[in-house]
CSV table of C-alpha atoms in Angstrom, one decimal:
chain,number,residue,atom,x,y,z
A,8,MET,CA,-3.2,-10.4,-13.4
A,9,PRO,CA,-3.4,-13.5,-15.7
A,10,PRO,CA,-1.8,-16.5,-14.0
A,11,GLY,CA,-0.1,-19.3,-15.7
A,12,ILE,CA,-2.0,-21.6,-18.2
A,13,SER,CA,-4.8,-19.1,-18.5
A,14,THR,CA,-4.3,-18.1,-22.1
A,15,LEU,CA,-5.3,-20.4,-24.9
A,16,ALA,CA,-2.9,-20.0,-27.8
A,17,ALA,CA,-3.3,-21.3,-31.3
A,18,GLN,CA,0.3,-22.4,-31.3
A,19,THR,CA,3.1,-22.9,-28.7
A,20,PRO,CA,4.3,-19.5,-27.5
A,21,THR,CA,7.9,-18.5,-28.2
A,22,LEU,CA,10.0,-16.2,-26.2
A,23,SER,CA,9.4,-12.6,-27.1
A,24,ALA,CA,12.3,-10.2,-26.7
A,25,ALA,CA,9.9,-7.2,-26.7
A,26,ASN,CA,7.6,-8.6,-24.0
A,27,THR,CA,10.6,-9.8,-22.0
A,28,GLY,CA,12.2,-6.3,-22.1
A,29,PHE,CA,8.9,-4.6,-21.3
A,30,MET,CA,8.3,-6.8,-18.3
A,31,LEU,CA,11.9,-6.2,-16.9
A,32,ILE,CA,11.2,-2.5,-17.2
A,33,CYS,CA,7.9,-2.9,-15.4
A,34,SER,CA,9.6,-4.9,-12.7
A,35,ALA,CA,12.1,-2.1,-12.1
A,36,LEU,CA,9.2,0.4,-12.0
A,37,VAL,CA,7.5,-1.6,-9.3
A,38,MET,CA,10.7,-1.9,-7.3
A,39,LEU,CA,10.9,1.9,-7.3
A,40,MET,CA,7.5,2.1,-5.6
A,41,THR,CA,8.9,0.7,-2.3
A,42,PRO,CA,11.5,3.6,-2.0
A,43,GLY,CA,8.8,5.9,-3.2
A,44,LEU,CA,6.5,4.6,-0.4
A,45,ALA,CA,9.4,5.2,2.0
A,46,PHE,CA,9.6,8.9,1.1
A,47,PHE,CA,5.8,9.2,1.1
A,48,TYR,CA,5.5,7.8,4.6
A,49,GLY,CA,8.8,9.4,5.8
A,50,GLY,CA,7.6,12.9,5.0
A,51,MET,CA,4.3,12.3,6.8
A,52,VAL,CA,5.8,11.5,10.2
A,53,ARG,CA,7.4,13.8,12.8
A,54,VAL,CA,11.1,14.5,12.5
A,55,LYS,CA,12.0,12.1,15.3
A,56,SER,CA,10.6,9.1,13.4
A,57,THR,CA,11.7,9.8,9.9
A,58,LEU,CA,14.5,7.2,9.6
A,59,ASN,CA,12.5,4.5,11.2
A,60,MET,CA,9.7,5.1,8.7
A,61,LEU,CA,12.1,4.9,5.8
A,62,MET,CA,13.7,1.7,7.2
A,63,MET,CA,10.3,-0.1,7.7
A,64,SER,CA,9.9,0.1,3.9
A,65,PHE,CA,13.5,-0.6,2.9
A,66,ILE,CA,13.8,-3.7,5.1
A,67,SER,CA,11.0,-5.4,3.1
A,68,LEU,CA,13.3,-5.2,0.0
A,69,GLY,CA,15.8,-7.4,1.9
A,70,ILE,CA,13.6,-9.9,3.8
A,71,VAL,CA,10.9,-10.6,1.2
A,72,THR,CA,13.3,-10.9,-1.7
A,73,VAL,CA,15.2,-13.7,0.1
A,74,LEU,CA,12.0,-15.5,1.2
A,75,TRP,CA,10.6,-15.2,-2.3
A,76,VAL,CA,13.5,-17.0,-3.8
A,77,LEU,CA,13.6,-19.7,-1.1
A,78,TYR,CA,10.0,-20.7,-1.1
A,79,GLY,CA,7.6,-17.7,-1.6
A,80,PHE,CA,7.3,-18.0,-5.4
A,81,SER,CA,6.6,-21.7,-5.0
A,82,LEU,CA,3.8,-21.1,-2.4
A,83,ALA,CA,2.2,-18.4,-4.5
A,84,PHE,CA,2.5,-19.8,-8.0
A,85,GLY,CA,3.5,-23.4,-7.7
A,86,THR,CA,1.2,-26.3,-8.6
A,87,ASP,CA,-2.1,-25.9,-6.8
A,88,SER,CA,-3.0,-27.9,-3.7
A,89,GLY,CA,-6.6,-27.7,-2.6
A,90,SER,CA,-7.2,-24.3,-4.2
A,91,LEU,CA,-5.5,-22.7,-1.2
A,92,ILE,CA,-1.7,-22.9,-1.7
A,93,GLY,CA,0.8,-23.8,-4.3
A,94,TRP,CA,4.0,-25.8,-4.3
A,95,SER,CA,6.6,-26.8,-7.0
A,96,SER,CA,10.0,-28.1,-6.1
A,97,ASP,CA,11.5,-26.5,-9.2
A,98,TYR,CA,10.5,-23.2,-7.9
A,99,VAL,CA,12.3,-23.7,-4.5
A,100,GLY,CA,15.4,-21.6,-4.7
A,101,LEU,CA,14.5,-20.9,-8.3
A,102,SER,CA,17.1,-23.6,-9.1
A,103,GLY,CA,15.2,-25.9,-11.4
A,104,LEU,CA,14.4,-23.4,-14.2
A,105,GLY,CA,15.9,-23.1,-17.6
A,106,LEU,CA,17.1,-19.8,-18.8
A,107,THR,CA,14.5,-19.5,-21.5
A,108,GLU,CA,11.8,-21.6,-19.9
A,109,LEU,CA,8.5,-19.8,-20.5
A,110,TRP,CA,5.8,-19.0,-18.0
A,111,ASP,CA,2.9,-21.2,-19.1
A,112,GLY,CA,0.9,-19.6,-21.9
A,113,TYR,CA,3.0,-16.5,-22.2
A,114,THR,CA,6.1,-15.3,-24.1
A,115,ILE,CA,8.2,-14.3,-21.1
A,116,PRO,CA,10.6,-16.5,-19.1
A,117,VAL,CA,9.6,-17.8,-15.7
A,118,TYR,CA,12.5,-15.8,-14.2
A,119,VAL,CA,10.9,-12.6,-15.5
A,120,PHE,CA,7.5,-13.5,-14.1
A,121,ALA,CA,9.1,-14.4,-10.8
A,122,VAL,CA,11.0,-11.1,-10.5
A,123,PHE,CA,7.9,-9.1,-11.5
A,124,GLN,CA,5.8,-10.8,-8.8
A,125,LEU,CA,8.6,-10.4,-6.3
A,126,MET,CA,8.2,-6.7,-6.4
A,127,PHE,CA,4.5,-7.0,-5.5
A,128,ALA,CA,5.4,-9.2,-2.6
A,129,VAL,CA,8.0,-6.7,-1.4
A,130,LEU,CA,5.7,-3.7,-1.6
A,131,THR,CA,2.7,-5.2,0.2
A,132,PRO,CA,4.0,-5.6,3.7
A,133,ALA,CA,5.8,-2.2,3.4
A,134,LEU,CA,2.3,-0.6,2.9
A,135,ILE,CA,1.3,-1.9,6.4
A,136,SER,CA,4.1,0.1,8.1
A,137,GLY,CA,2.4,3.4,7.7
A,138,ALA,CA,-0.2,2.5,10.2
A,139,LEU,CA,2.4,1.7,12.9
A,140,ALA,CA,4.5,4.8,12.8
A,141,ASP,CA,6.4,6.0,15.9
A,142,ARG,CA,5.9,3.0,18.1
A,143,VAL,CA,7.1,-0.4,16.8
A,144,LYS,CA,10.5,-2.1,17.5
A,145,PHE,CA,12.4,-2.5,14.3
A,146,THR,CA,13.5,-6.1,15.0
A,147,ALA,CA,9.9,-7.0,15.9
A,148,TRP,CA,8.7,-5.4,12.6
A,149,ALA,CA,11.3,-7.3,10.6
A,150,LEU,CA,10.1,-10.6,12.2
A,151,PHE,CA,6.5,-9.6,11.4
A,152,VAL,CA,7.3,-9.0,7.8
A,153,ALA,CA,8.9,-12.4,7.4
A,154,LEU,CA,6.0,-14.2,9.1
A,155,TRP,CA,3.2,-12.1,7.5
A,156,ALA,CA,4.6,-12.6,4.0
A,157,THR,CA,4.8,-16.4,4.6
A,158,VAL,CA,1.3,-17.0,6.1
A,159,VAL,CA,-0.7,-14.2,4.6
A,160,TYR,CA,0.7,-12.7,1.4
A,161,PHE,CA,1.9,-15.9,-0.3
A,162,PRO,CA,-1.3,-17.8,0.2
A,163,VAL,CA,-3.6,-14.9,-0.7
A,164,ALA,CA,-1.6,-14.3,-3.9
A,165,HIS,CA,-2.2,-17.9,-4.8
A,166,TRP,CA,-6.0,-17.5,-4.2
A,167,VAL,CA,-6.2,-14.5,-6.4
A,168,TRP,CA,-3.7,-15.1,-9.2
A,169,GLY,CA,-2.5,-18.6,-9.0
A,170,SER,CA,-3.8,-21.2,-11.4
A,171,GLY,CA,-6.2,-23.3,-9.3
A,172,GLY,CA,-6.5,-20.6,-6.6
A,173,TRP,CA,-10.1,-20.6,-5.4
A,174,LEU,CA,-10.8,-16.9,-6.0
A,175,PHE,CA,-9.3,-17.0,-9.4
A,176,GLU,CA,-11.3,-20.1,-10.3
A,177,MET,CA,-14.5,-18.4,-9.0
A,178,GLY,CA,-13.9,-15.5,-11.5
A,179,VAL,CA,-13.0,-12.7,-9.1
A,180,ILE,CA,-11.3,-10.0,-11.2
A,181,ASP,CA,-8.2,-8.4,-9.7
A,182,PHE,CA,-6.1,-7.1,-12.5
A,183,ALA,CA,-3.1,-5.9,-10.4
A,184,GLY,CA,-3.7,-6.2,-6.7
A,185,GLY,CA,-6.9,-4.6,-5.2
A,186,THR,CA,-7.5,-7.6,-3.0
A,187,ALA,CA,-4.1,-9.3,-2.8
A,188,VAL,CA,-2.1,-6.1,-2.2
A,189,HIS,CA,-4.2,-3.2,-0.9
A,190,ILE,CA,-7.1,-4.9,1.0
A,191,ASN,CA,-4.6,-7.4,2.2
A,192,ALA,CA,-2.3,-4.7,3.6
A,193,GLY,CA,-5.1,-2.4,4.9
A,194,ALA,CA,-6.8,-5.2,6.8
A,195,ALA,CA,-3.4,-6.3,8.2
A,196,ALA,CA,-2.8,-2.8,9.4
A,197,LEU,CA,-6.1,-2.7,11.2
A,198,GLY,CA,-5.4,-6.0,12.8
A,199,VAL,CA,-2.0,-5.0,14.1
A,200,ILE,CA,-3.0,-1.6,15.5
A,201,LEU,CA,-5.9,-3.1,17.4
A,202,VAL,CA,-3.3,-5.3,19.2
A,203,ILE,CA,-0.4,-2.8,19.8
A,204,GLY,CA,-2.6,0.2,20.6
A,205,LYS,CA,-2.3,4.0,20.1
A,206,ARG,CA,0.6,6.3,20.0
A,207,VAL,CA,1.4,8.4,23.1
A,208,GLY,CA,-0.5,11.6,22.7
A,209,PHE,CA,-3.0,10.3,20.1
A,210,LYS,CA,-5.8,12.8,19.7
A,211,LYS,CA,-4.0,15.2,22.1
A,212,ASP,CA,-0.7,16.1,20.6
A,213,PRO,CA,-0.2,17.5,17.1
A,214,MET,CA,1.4,14.8,14.8
A,215,ARG,CA,1.6,16.7,11.6
A,216,PRO,CA,3.8,15.8,8.6
A,217,HIS,CA,7.3,17.2,9.0
A,218,SER,CA,8.1,17.4,5.3
A,219,LEU,CA,5.4,17.8,2.7
A,220,PRO,CA,7.9,18.1,-0.1
A,221,LEU,CA,9.1,14.6,0.8
A,222,VAL,CA,5.4,13.4,0.7
A,223,MET,CA,4.9,14.9,-2.8
A,224,LEU,CA,8.2,13.3,-4.0
A,225,GLY,CA,7.1,10.0,-2.7
A,226,ALA,CA,3.7,10.3,-4.3
A,227,GLY,CA,5.2,11.2,-7.6
A,228,LEU,CA,7.5,8.1,-7.5
A,229,LEU,CA,4.5,6.0,-6.6
A,230,TRP,CA,2.5,7.4,-9.5
A,231,PHE,CA,5.4,6.8,-11.9
A,232,GLY,CA,6.1,3.3,-10.6
A,233,TRP,CA,2.4,2.4,-10.7
A,234,PHE,CA,2.4,2.3,-14.5
A,235,GLY,CA,4.7,-0.7,-14.3
A,236,PHE,CA,2.5,-2.1,-11.5
A,237,ASN,CA,-0.7,-1.9,-13.5
A,238,ALA,CA,0.2,-2.1,-17.2
A,239,GLY,CA,2.8,-4.8,-16.6
A,240,SER,CA,0.2,-7.1,-15.0
A,241,TRP,CA,-1.0,-8.3,-18.3
A,242,LEU,CA,2.4,-9.9,-18.7
A,243,GLY,CA,2.9,-8.7,-22.3
A,244,ASN,CA,2.0,-6.0,-24.7
A,245,ASP,CA,0.5,-7.8,-27.7
A,246,ASP,CA,-3.3,-7.1,-27.6
A,247,GLY,CA,-3.8,-3.6,-26.2
A,248,VAL,CA,-5.1,-4.6,-22.8
A,249,GLY,CA,-2.0,-3.3,-21.1
A,250,ALA,CA,-2.3,0.0,-23.0
A,251,VAL,CA,-5.9,0.4,-21.7
A,252,MET,CA,-4.7,-0.2,-18.2
A,253,PHE,CA,-1.9,2.3,-18.6
A,254,LEU,CA,-4.4,5.0,-19.7
A,255,ASN,CA,-6.9,4.1,-17.0
A,256,THR,CA,-4.2,4.3,-14.4
A,257,GLN,CA,-3.5,8.0,-15.3
A,258,VAL,CA,-7.2,8.9,-15.7
A,259,ALA,CA,-8.4,7.4,-12.4
A,260,THR,CA,-5.5,8.9,-10.5
A,261,ALA,CA,-6.2,12.4,-11.8
A,262,ALA,CA,-9.9,12.1,-11.1
A,263,ALA,CA,-9.3,10.9,-7.5
A,264,MET,CA,-6.8,13.7,-6.8
A,265,LEU,CA,-9.3,16.3,-8.0
A,266,ALA,CA,-12.2,14.7,-6.1
A,267,TRP,CA,-10.2,14.6,-2.9
A,268,LEU,CA,-9.2,18.3,-3.3
A,269,ALA,CA,-12.8,19.3,-4.0
A,270,TYR,CA,-13.9,17.5,-0.9
A,271,GLU,CA,-11.3,19.3,1.2
A,272,LYS,CA,-12.2,22.7,-0.3
A,273,VAL,CA,-15.9,22.2,0.4
A,274,ARG,CA,-15.4,20.8,3.9
A,275,HIS,CA,-12.3,22.7,5.1
A,276,GLY,CA,-11.9,25.7,2.8
A,277,ALA,CA,-8.4,24.7,1.5
A,278,CYS,CA,-6.8,22.4,-1.0
A,279,THR,CA,-3.7,20.9,0.6
A,280,THR,CA,-0.6,19.3,-0.8
A,281,LEU,CA,-1.1,16.3,1.5
A,282,GLY,CA,-4.6,16.0,0.1
A,283,ALA,CA,-3.3,16.1,-3.5
A,284,ALA,CA,-0.8,13.3,-2.7
A,285,SER,CA,-3.2,11.2,-0.8
A,286,GLY,CA,-6.0,11.6,-3.4
A,287,ALA,CA,-3.6,10.5,-6.1
A,288,VAL,CA,-2.6,7.4,-4.2
A,289,ALA,CA,-6.3,6.6,-3.5
A,290,GLY,CA,-7.0,6.7,-7.2
A,291,LEU,CA,-4.0,4.4,-7.9
A,292,VAL,CA,-5.3,2.0,-5.4
A,293,ALA,CA,-8.8,1.9,-6.7
A,294,ILE,CA,-8.0,1.5,-10.3
A,295,THR,CA,-5.5,-1.3,-9.6
A,296,PRO,CA,-8.2,-4.1,-9.6
A,297,ALA,CA,-10.6,-2.4,-12.0
A,298,GLY,CA,-8.5,-0.8,-14.7
A,299,GLY,CA,-8.3,-3.8,-17.0
A,300,SER,CA,-12.1,-4.2,-17.1
A,301,CYS,CA,-13.4,-0.7,-17.5
A,302,SER,CA,-13.4,2.1,-20.1
A,303,PRO,CA,-11.6,5.4,-19.5
A,304,LEU,CA,-14.9,7.0,-18.6
A,305,GLY,CA,-15.4,4.3,-16.1
A,306,ALA,CA,-11.9,5.0,-14.7
A,307,ILE,CA,-12.9,8.6,-14.2
A,308,ALA,CA,-15.9,7.5,-12.2
A,309,ILE,CA,-14.0,4.9,-10.2
A,310,GLY,CA,-11.2,7.5,-9.4
A,311,ALA,CA,-13.7,10.2,-8.3
A,312,ILE,CA,-15.7,7.8,-6.1
A,313,ALA,CA,-12.6,6.5,-4.5
A,314,GLY,CA,-11.2,10.0,-3.9
A,315,VAL,CA,-14.2,11.1,-2.0
A,316,LEU,CA,-14.7,7.9,-0.1
A,317,CYS,CA,-11.0,7.8,1.0
A,318,ALA,CA,-11.0,11.5,2.0
A,319,MET,CA,-14.0,10.8,4.2
A,320,ALA,CA,-12.6,7.6,5.6
A,321,VAL,CA,-9.3,9.1,7.0
A,322,GLY,CA,-11.2,10.8,9.8
A,323,LEU,CA,-12.9,7.7,11.0
A,324,LYS,CA,-9.9,6.8,13.2
A,325,PHE,CA,-10.8,9.7,15.5
A,326,LYS,CA,-14.4,8.6,15.7
A,327,PHE,CA,-13.7,5.0,16.4
A,328,GLY,CA,-10.5,5.4,18.3
A,329,TYR,CA,-8.0,3.3,16.3
A,330,ASP,CA,-4.6,4.9,15.6
A,331,ASP,CA,-3.9,4.5,11.9
A,332,SER,CA,-0.9,6.8,11.9
A,333,LEU,CA,-0.6,7.5,8.2
A,334,ASP,CA,-4.1,6.5,6.9
A,335,VAL,CA,-3.3,3.1,5.5
A,336,ILE,CA,-6.8,1.9,6.4
A,337,GLY,CA,-8.5,5.1,5.0
A,338,VAL,CA,-6.6,5.0,1.7
A,339,HIS,CA,-5.5,1.4,1.0
A,340,LEU,CA,-8.3,-0.7,2.6
A,341,VAL,CA,-11.1,1.6,1.7
A,342,GLY,CA,-9.7,2.4,-1.8
A,343,GLY,CA,-9.0,-1.3,-2.4
A,344,VAL,CA,-12.5,-2.3,-1.4
A,345,ALA,CA,-14.0,0.5,-3.5
A,346,GLY,CA,-12.1,-0.4,-6.6
A,347,SER,CA,-12.7,-4.2,-6.2
A,348,LEU,CA,-16.4,-3.8,-5.8
A,349,LEU,CA,-16.8,-1.2,-8.6
A,350,VAL,CA,-15.6,-3.8,-11.0
A,351,GLY,CA,-19.0,-5.3,-10.5
A,352,LEU,CA,-20.6,-2.1,-11.7
A,353,PHE,CA,-18.2,-0.7,-14.4
A,354,ALA,CA,-16.8,-3.9,-16.1
A,355,THR,CA,-17.6,-3.4,-19.8
A,356,GLY,CA,-16.9,-7.0,-21.0
A,357,GLY,CA,-14.7,-5.8,-23.8
A,358,VAL,CA,-11.2,-5.5,-22.3
A,359,GLN,CA,-9.5,-8.2,-20.2
A,360,SER,CA,-12.5,-10.6,-20.2
A,361,ASP,CA,-16.1,-10.8,-21.3
A,362,ALA,CA,-17.4,-10.4,-17.7
A,363,LYS,CA,-19.8,-7.5,-17.5
A,364,GLY,CA,-20.8,-5.3,-14.6
A,365,LEU,CA,-24.3,-4.2,-13.5
A,366,PHE,CA,-24.1,-0.9,-15.6
A,367,TYR,CA,-23.3,-2.9,-18.7
A,368,GLY,CA,-26.0,-5.5,-18.6
A,369,GLY,CA,-24.2,-8.1,-16.5
A,370,GLY,CA,-26.6,-8.0,-13.5
A,371,PHE,CA,-25.3,-8.7,-10.0
A,372,GLU,CA,-23.2,-11.8,-10.8
A,373,GLN,CA,-19.8,-10.2,-11.0
A,374,LEU,CA,-20.6,-7.8,-8.1
A,375,GLY,CA,-21.4,-10.9,-6.0
A,376,LYS,CA,-18.1,-12.5,-7.0
A,377,GLN,CA,-16.2,-9.4,-6.2
A,378,THR,CA,-17.9,-9.1,-2.8
A,379,VAL,CA,-16.8,-12.7,-1.9
A,380,GLY,CA,-13.2,-11.8,-2.8
A,381,VAL,CA,-13.2,-8.7,-0.8
A,382,VAL,CA,-14.7,-10.3,2.3
A,383,ALA,CA,-12.5,-13.4,2.2
A,384,VAL,CA,-9.2,-11.5,1.9
A,385,LEU,CA,-10.2,-8.8,4.4
A,386,ALA,CA,-11.3,-11.3,7.1
A,387,TYR,CA,-8.3,-13.7,6.6
A,388,SER,CA,-5.7,-10.9,6.7
A,389,LEU,CA,-7.3,-9.1,9.6
A,390,LEU,CA,-7.5,-12.2,11.8
A,391,VAL,CA,-4.1,-13.7,11.0
A,392,SER,CA,-2.3,-10.4,11.2
A,393,ALA,CA,-3.8,-9.7,14.6
A,394,ALA,CA,-2.8,-13.1,15.8
A,395,LEU,CA,0.8,-12.7,14.5
A,396,ALA,CA,1.1,-9.3,16.2
A,397,PHE,CA,-0.3,-10.7,19.5
A,398,VAL,CA,2.2,-13.6,19.5
A,399,LEU,CA,5.1,-11.2,18.7
A,400,ASP,CA,4.0,-8.7,21.3
A,401,LYS,CA,3.8,-11.4,24.0
A,402,THR,CA,7.2,-12.9,23.1
A,403,VAL,CA,9.7,-10.3,21.7
A,404,GLY,CA,7.5,-7.3,22.4
A,405,MET,CA,6.2,-5.1,19.5
A,406,ARG,CA,6.3,-1.7,21.1
A,407,VAL,CA,9.2,0.5,22.2
A,408,ASP,CA,9.1,2.0,25.7
A,409,GLU,CA,7.0,5.1,26.2
A,410,ASP,CA,10.0,7.3,26.9
A,411,VAL,CA,11.7,6.1,23.7
A,412,GLU,CA,8.5,6.9,21.7
A,413,VAL,CA,8.3,10.4,23.2
A,414,ALA,CA,12.0,11.2,22.7
A,415,GLY,CA,12.1,9.7,19.2
A,416,ILE,CA,12.4,6.2,17.9
A,417,ASP,CA,15.1,7.0,15.4
A,418,ARG,CA,17.9,7.3,18.0
A,419,GLN,CA,16.9,4.2,19.9
A,420,GLU,CA,16.3,1.9,17.0
A,421,HIS,CA,18.8,3.2,14.5
A,422,ALA,CA,21.4,5.3,16.4
A,423,GLU,CA,20.9,8.1,13.9
A,424,THR,CA,18.7,11.1,13.2
A,425,ALA,CA,17.4,12.2,9.9
A,426,TYR,CA,18.5,15.8,10.1
A,427,ASP,CA,21.4,17.6,11.9
A,428,PHE,CA,20.2,21.0,13.0
A,429,SER,CA,23.4,21.8,14.8
A,430,GLY,CA,25.5,22.3,11.7
A,431,ALA,CA,25.9,25.3,9.5
A,432,GLY,CA,22.6,26.6,8.3
A,433,GLY,CA,20.7,24.9,11.0
A,434,GLY,CA,18.1,26.7,13.0
A,435,THR,CA,14.9,26.5,14.9
A,436,HIS,CA,11.4,26.7,13.5
A,437,ASN,CA,9.6,30.0,14.1
A,438,ARG,CA,5.9,30.1,14.3
A,439,MET,CA,4.2,32.3,11.7
A,440,THR,CA,2.9,35.4,13.5
A,441,THR,CA,1.9,37.6,10.5
A,442,PRO,CA,-1.8,38.6,10.2
A,443,ALA,CA,-2.1,36.5,7.1
A,444,ALA,CA,-0.7,33.5,8.9
A,445,THR,CA,-3.0,34.0,11.9
A,446,GLU,CA,-6.0,34.3,9.5
A,447,ALA,CA,-5.0,31.0,7.8
A,448,ARG,CA,-4.9,28.9,11.0
A,449,PRO,CA,-8.7,28.1,11.2
A,450,ALA,CA,-8.6,26.2,7.9
A,451,ALA,CA,-5.5,24.3,8.9
A,452,ASP,CA,-7.1,23.5,12.3
A,453,ARG,CA,-10.2,22.1,10.5
A,454,LEU,CA,-8.0,20.0,8.3
A,455,ASP,CA,-6.2,18.6,11.3
A,456,ALA,CA,-9.4,17.1,12.6
A,457,ASP,CA,-9.4,14.7,9.6
A,458,ARG,CA,-5.8,14.1,8.8
A,459,THR,CA,-3.9,14.6,12.1
A,460,GLU,CA,-5.3,15.8,15.4
A,461,PRO,CA,-7.0,19.0,16.5
A,462,GLY,CA,-4.5,21.9,16.6
A,463,ARG,CA,-3.6,22.9,20.1
A,464,THR,CA,-1.2,25.8,20.5
A,465,ASP,CA,0.1,25.0,23.9
A,466,THR,CA,0.7,21.4,23.1
A,467,ASP,CA,2.3,22.3,19.8
A,468,ARG,CA,4.8,24.5,21.6
A,469,ALA,CA,5.5,21.7,24.1
A,470,GLU,CA,6.1,19.3,21.2
A,471,ALA,CA,8.5,21.8,19.5
A,472,GLY,CA,10.4,22.1,22.8
A,473,ARG,CA,10.7,18.4,23.2
A,474,ASN,CA,12.0,18.0,19.7
A,475,LYS,CA,14.5,20.8,20.2
A,476,LYS,CA,15.9,19.1,23.2
A,477,VAL,CA,16.2,15.8,21.4
A,478,ASP,CA,18.0,17.3,18.4
A,479,ALA,CA,20.3,19.4,20.6
């Protein structure tokens, strides 16, 4: 994303109604991604945690919006101080701006740039929530969002995109958020779960998605909104770069989805809807930093590589014992790292900048810069996020009680349940007992080893019994 005063113009820019309208539409598309993420995550949890998962995304729309207006925009995009943080008094409360005051070097008002960037700031902490499903107090989560946005997201956004930010000045390419959004959120998720620990029953009880249609709906909304996320990050539509990014977003996402499904088919013998949705998101994540510097063929390669890497990575939590509930680390951290580093291989030097990757004669220079950006953001977010979680856990407490977690966090934290099975048309779930269903179980059980937990019939029945009692 080009920050202020990065474009040299032959004459003083004037306000463009076309670019302004385009950016407002892109801002609305990015806003839609947070509810889309809520549905995506909400369908992946068990029934008893659905509302909590939805609310963990929605609350970010409230908290981060207010903080952004008060001081977040100033910290992220104000006048640089030491290449680490920004600050401009005119941006505090967004009260010192003229209606048509332009963002430096561009043809859109500062207000439009601020609201577009706001939607990025809202989405990023919401991404973290998927790793913490089933077990975090809602008030503690709300406090974490406020603190994390302040001490992690706002500074990192300045490093990567702010004029004078040290990673921007170094020449690290991050078109729309591979480091600032996805690596940032994925590393934070890892830091927090290492502090708060595993869910009750992790690697023992089945924790399968309760509504794959909701997952697919959420993935579709994310895919749709991501066009604003990526194409809008050029802050205008005058030179064709945004159009290339739009195309590359579609191409990489399709390639990643196909690659993930192919991996599933080879390893497990089935192509799942969860795999299709997750593969698409992996492609979206990976192309986010890279799509403004590569060709459509490069986008296919980046998407395919990310699809396979992320499909492999989601099973690492069982090997290493960290409980990443909804694969935030496997998809966003791994996908963000892959996309950011692949810039150093596939940058053509003919789209957003003249920087070339290794495969286009640029040597290892850009790859080295990308590596510095990846390591810096990952390390900072991991350590600070873990420290924030530790402080909150020792003060207000991060986790709900074990009996609340087993019974269902929705009733305790929100005094509601997602579904009322006692009304007309309600009923209980019957296990499939047909020969075809019995024959299909081995493939599903193999898939569980990577995406949920090993299928265990007796435990599954016990889980169904507990949920039935809770919903009664």
